[in-house]
Structure formats: C-alpha cells, structure tokens
Amino acid sequence: MTKANIFMGAGWVGLVALLAIGIGGLASVPKAFLVAGVMICVACCWVILFTRNADEYTRGLWTSGASLAFATLLILFLGLPFAEGFYDGFQSARDGGTGQDNERDIPAIATIALAIIAFYIGLFWKRIRGGI
C-alpha cells in the first residue's frame, strides 16, 4: 500500500467519521459513539498530515484543504465575535435589558470543528474537480 493510497483512504474514513458525528449530534446516540467518531476523525487528520507529500496530487489536495481551513479560521477569528456580539446586543435591546448578563452562546470548539469541516470540503472539492 502506497502513501497516496493511505492518504486517500484516510480522507474517506475521516469524511465518514465527520458525517457520523453530525448525524450522531442530531439524533440521540450514546456519547461513546460521538467520542469514537471524533477520535477516528482526529486520527485520520494525523494520517493525512504525515502522508501529504506522497506525490504531487496528494500535496495539491492537502494544500487546497489546508488553505480553506486557514481561511475559515481567519474569517471566524474576526467574524464570530462580531456576530456573537451583534446577536447579544440584539437580544438585550429586544428584552429591554442592559446586556450585562450576556453569556457566550457559541462554544470555542465550534471554530475548530468548522476548520476541520472546511479542510474536508477543500480536500474533496479539489478531488471532485480533478485538478492538481
């Protein structure tokens, strides 16, 4: 089995794990199922990281996914606090409050999850398009 095959297989397994986590989050499944999905997804990300330089094609796929994940992090770094503050301000104005009791509504782990999802979107978008 070549590094390129391992890279491609890890991409598919990671995508299936992400879908399982998403479906598990919507349905009532045991927490162990979600933890297993997260661990599989993280393991696949590590495998993809270490096999990314197998050939030019896998390097191109990696670059596409990593670029989209990085762009997502940059956008969320600036946009997510703004959106959350806007929402909290809107809620305070609507409720007639002072806004002092606002909590953080969006968990910090959401940024990491969205970056991983963006990585897989970039990877598979490039793969579907067939470009290097």
mmCIF file of C-alpha atoms in Angstrom:
data_model
loop_
_atom_site.group_PDB
_atom_site.id
_atom_site.type_symbol
_atom_site.label_atom_id
_atom_site.label_comp_id
_atom_site.label_asym_id
_atom_site.label_seq_id
_atom_site.Cartn_x
_atom_site.Cartn_y
_atom_site.Cartn_z
ATOM 1 C CA MET A 1 0.000 0.000 0.000
ATOM 2 C CA THR A 2 1.456 3.329 -1.027
ATOM 3 C CA LYS A 3 1.377 6.589 0.896
ATOM 4 C CA ALA A 4 -1.014 8.033 -1.674
ATOM 5 C CA ASN A 5 -3.490 5.186 -1.087
ATOM 6 C CA ILE A 6 -3.231 5.693 2.663
ATOM 7 C CA PHE A 7 -3.869 9.425 2.179
ATOM 8 C CA MET A 8 -6.953 8.773 0.040
ATOM 9 C CA GLY A 9 -8.304 6.141 2.418
ATOM 10 C CA ALA A 10 -7.809 8.377 5.435
ATOM 11 C CA GLY A 11 -9.688 11.121 3.610
ATOM 12 C CA TRP A 12 -12.701 8.889 3.067
ATOM 13 C CA VAL A 13 -12.650 7.467 6.599
ATOM 14 C CA GLY A 14 -12.355 10.978 8.057
ATOM 15 C CA LEU A 15 -15.284 12.166 5.956
ATOM 16 C CA VAL A 16 -17.424 9.234 7.100
ATOM 17 C CA ALA A 17 -16.434 9.954 10.718
ATOM 18 C CA LEU A 18 -17.462 13.609 10.304
ATOM 19 C CA LEU A 19 -20.806 12.571 8.857
ATOM 20 C CA ALA A 20 -21.308 10.109 11.717
ATOM 21 C CA ILE A 21 -20.545 12.852 14.254
ATOM 22 C CA GLY A 22 -23.028 15.172 12.538
ATOM 23 C CA ILE A 23 -25.773 12.567 12.401
ATOM 24 C CA GLY A 24 -24.991 11.497 15.960
ATOM 25 C CA GLY A 25 -25.294 15.085 17.127
ATOM 26 C CA LEU A 26 -28.746 15.378 15.595
ATOM 27 C CA ALA A 27 -30.017 12.002 16.799
ATOM 28 C CA SER A 28 -29.887 10.662 20.317
ATOM 29 C CA VAL A 29 -26.923 8.307 20.299
ATOM 30 C CA PRO A 30 -24.634 7.265 23.129
ATOM 31 C CA LYS A 31 -21.817 9.673 23.908
ATOM 32 C CA ALA A 32 -19.282 6.878 23.296
ATOM 33 C CA PHE A 33 -20.348 6.872 19.630
ATOM 34 C CA LEU A 34 -19.580 10.574 19.294
ATOM 35 C CA VAL A 35 -16.253 10.238 21.109
ATOM 36 C CA ALA A 36 -15.259 7.354 18.833
ATOM 37 C CA GLY A 37 -16.167 9.439 15.784
ATOM 38 C CA VAL A 38 -14.074 12.357 16.995
ATOM 39 C CA MET A 39 -11.100 10.103 17.734
ATOM 40 C CA ILE A 40 -11.324 8.492 14.292
ATOM 41 C CA CYS A 41 -11.558 11.905 12.620
ATOM 42 C CA VAL A 42 -8.535 13.228 14.525
ATOM 43 C CA ALA A 43 -6.554 10.070 13.735
ATOM 44 C CA CYS A 44 -7.395 10.448 10.043
ATOM 45 C CA CYS A 45 -6.250 14.079 10.123
ATOM 46 C CA TRP A 46 -2.900 12.951 11.541
ATOM 47 C CA VAL A 47 -2.571 10.228 8.901
ATOM 48 C CA ILE A 48 -3.354 12.763 6.180
ATOM 49 C CA LEU A 49 -0.780 15.134 7.660
ATOM 50 C CA PHE A 50 2.007 12.552 7.594
ATOM 51 C CA THR A 51 1.209 11.217 4.111
ATOM 52 C CA ARG A 52 0.502 14.550 2.384
ATOM 53 C CA ASN A 53 3.766 14.559 0.414
ATOM 54 C CA ALA A 54 3.228 11.166 -1.215
ATOM 55 C CA ASP A 55 3.030 12.738 -4.679
ATOM 56 C CA GLU A 56 2.037 15.972 -6.385
ATOM 57 C CA TYR A 57 -1.654 15.115 -6.403
ATOM 58 C CA THR A 58 -1.877 14.473 -2.664
ATOM 59 C CA ARG A 59 0.189 17.598 -1.998
ATOM 60 C CA GLY A 60 -2.302 19.583 -4.092
ATOM 61 C CA LEU A 61 -5.234 18.086 -2.208
ATOM 62 C CA TRP A 62 -3.562 18.887 1.099
ATOM 63 C CA THR A 63 -2.826 22.446 0.032
ATOM 64 C CA SER A 64 -6.403 23.011 -1.043
ATOM 65 C CA GLY A 65 -7.851 21.675 2.207
ATOM 66 C CA ALA A 66 -5.334 23.454 4.418
ATOM 67 C CA SER A 67 -5.864 26.747 2.601
ATOM 68 C CA LEU A 68 -9.617 26.604 3.045
ATOM 69 C CA ALA A 69 -9.255 25.631 6.722
ATOM 70 C CA PHE A 70 -6.859 28.530 7.301
ATOM 71 C CA ALA A 71 -9.185 30.972 5.547
ATOM 72 C CA THR A 72 -12.047 29.687 7.688
ATOM 73 C CA LEU A 73 -10.029 30.295 10.843
ATOM 74 C CA LEU A 74 -9.198 33.842 9.758
ATOM 75 C CA ILE A 75 -12.808 34.628 8.935
ATOM 76 C CA LEU A 76 -14.053 33.124 12.186
ATOM 77 C CA PHE A 77 -11.357 34.894 14.195
ATOM 78 C CA LEU A 78 -12.833 38.244 13.205
ATOM 79 C CA GLY A 79 -16.386 37.382 12.242
ATOM 80 C CA LEU A 80 -17.539 35.081 15.017
ATOM 81 C CA PRO A 81 -17.013 37.518 17.930
ATOM 82 C CA PHE A 82 -18.681 40.245 15.876
ATOM 83 C CA ALA A 83 -21.671 38.031 15.076
ATOM 84 C CA GLU A 84 -21.971 36.915 18.676
ATOM 85 C CA GLY A 85 -21.754 40.486 19.992
ATOM 86 C CA PHE A 86 -24.315 41.649 17.451
ATOM 87 C CA TYR A 87 -26.662 38.831 18.442
ATOM 88 C CA ASP A 88 -26.211 39.501 22.166
ATOM 89 C CA GLY A 89 -26.820 43.221 21.622
ATOM 90 C CA PHE A 90 -29.917 42.486 19.593
ATOM 91 C CA GLN A 91 -31.239 40.163 22.292
ATOM 92 C CA SER A 92 -30.549 42.750 25.033
ATOM 93 C CA ALA A 93 -32.294 45.501 23.090
ATOM 94 C CA ARG A 94 -35.268 43.275 22.391
ATOM 95 C CA ASP A 95 -35.566 42.140 26.008
ATOM 96 C CA GLY A 96 -35.030 45.661 27.344
ATOM 97 C CA GLY A 97 -32.023 44.604 29.436
ATOM 98 C CA THR A 98 -28.663 46.231 29.935
ATOM 99 C CA GLY A 99 -26.666 43.457 28.306
ATOM 100 C CA GLN A 100 -24.622 42.728 31.421
ATOM 101 C CA ASP A 101 -25.853 39.143 31.764
ATOM 102 C CA ASN A 102 -24.917 38.015 28.268
ATOM 103 C CA GLU A 103 -23.173 34.687 28.111
ATOM 104 C CA ARG A 104 -21.021 33.236 25.428
ATOM 105 C CA ASP A 105 -23.506 31.426 23.203
ATOM 106 C CA ILE A 106 -21.060 29.934 20.701
ATOM 107 C CA PRO A 107 -18.608 27.422 22.180
ATOM 108 C CA ALA A 108 -14.942 27.876 21.328
ATOM 109 C CA ILE A 109 -14.697 24.318 19.994
ATOM 110 C CA ALA A 110 -17.038 25.351 17.158
ATOM 111 C CA THR A 111 -14.171 27.206 15.474
ATOM 112 C CA ILE A 112 -12.003 24.094 15.428
ATOM 113 C CA ALA A 113 -14.874 21.938 14.216
ATOM 114 C CA LEU A 114 -15.654 24.360 11.391
ATOM 115 C CA ALA A 115 -11.982 24.470 10.377
ATOM 116 C CA ILE A 116 -11.841 20.666 10.162
ATOM 117 C CA ILE A 117 -15.064 20.602 8.161
ATOM 118 C CA ALA A 118 -13.638 23.292 5.862
ATOM 119 C CA PHE A 119 -10.486 21.193 5.426
ATOM 120 C CA TYR A 120 -12.517 18.226 4.228
ATOM 121 C CA ILE A 121 -14.625 20.455 1.973
ATOM 122 C CA GLY A 122 -11.466 21.864 0.372
ATOM 123 C CA LEU A 123 -9.913 18.420 0.045
ATOM 124 C CA PHE A 124 -12.925 16.818 -1.590
ATOM 125 C CA TRP A 125 -13.784 19.851 -3.710
ATOM 126 C CA LYS A 126 -10.317 19.659 -5.253
ATOM 127 C CA ARG A 127 -10.655 15.895 -5.572
ATOM 128 C CA ILE A 128 -14.009 16.156 -7.351
ATOM 129 C CA ARG A 129 -12.691 18.831 -9.710
ATOM 130 C CA GLY A 130 -9.740 16.573 -10.515
ATOM 131 C CA GLY A 131 -7.098 19.301 -10.610
ATOM 132 C CA ILE A 132 -3.596 19.252 -9.219
#
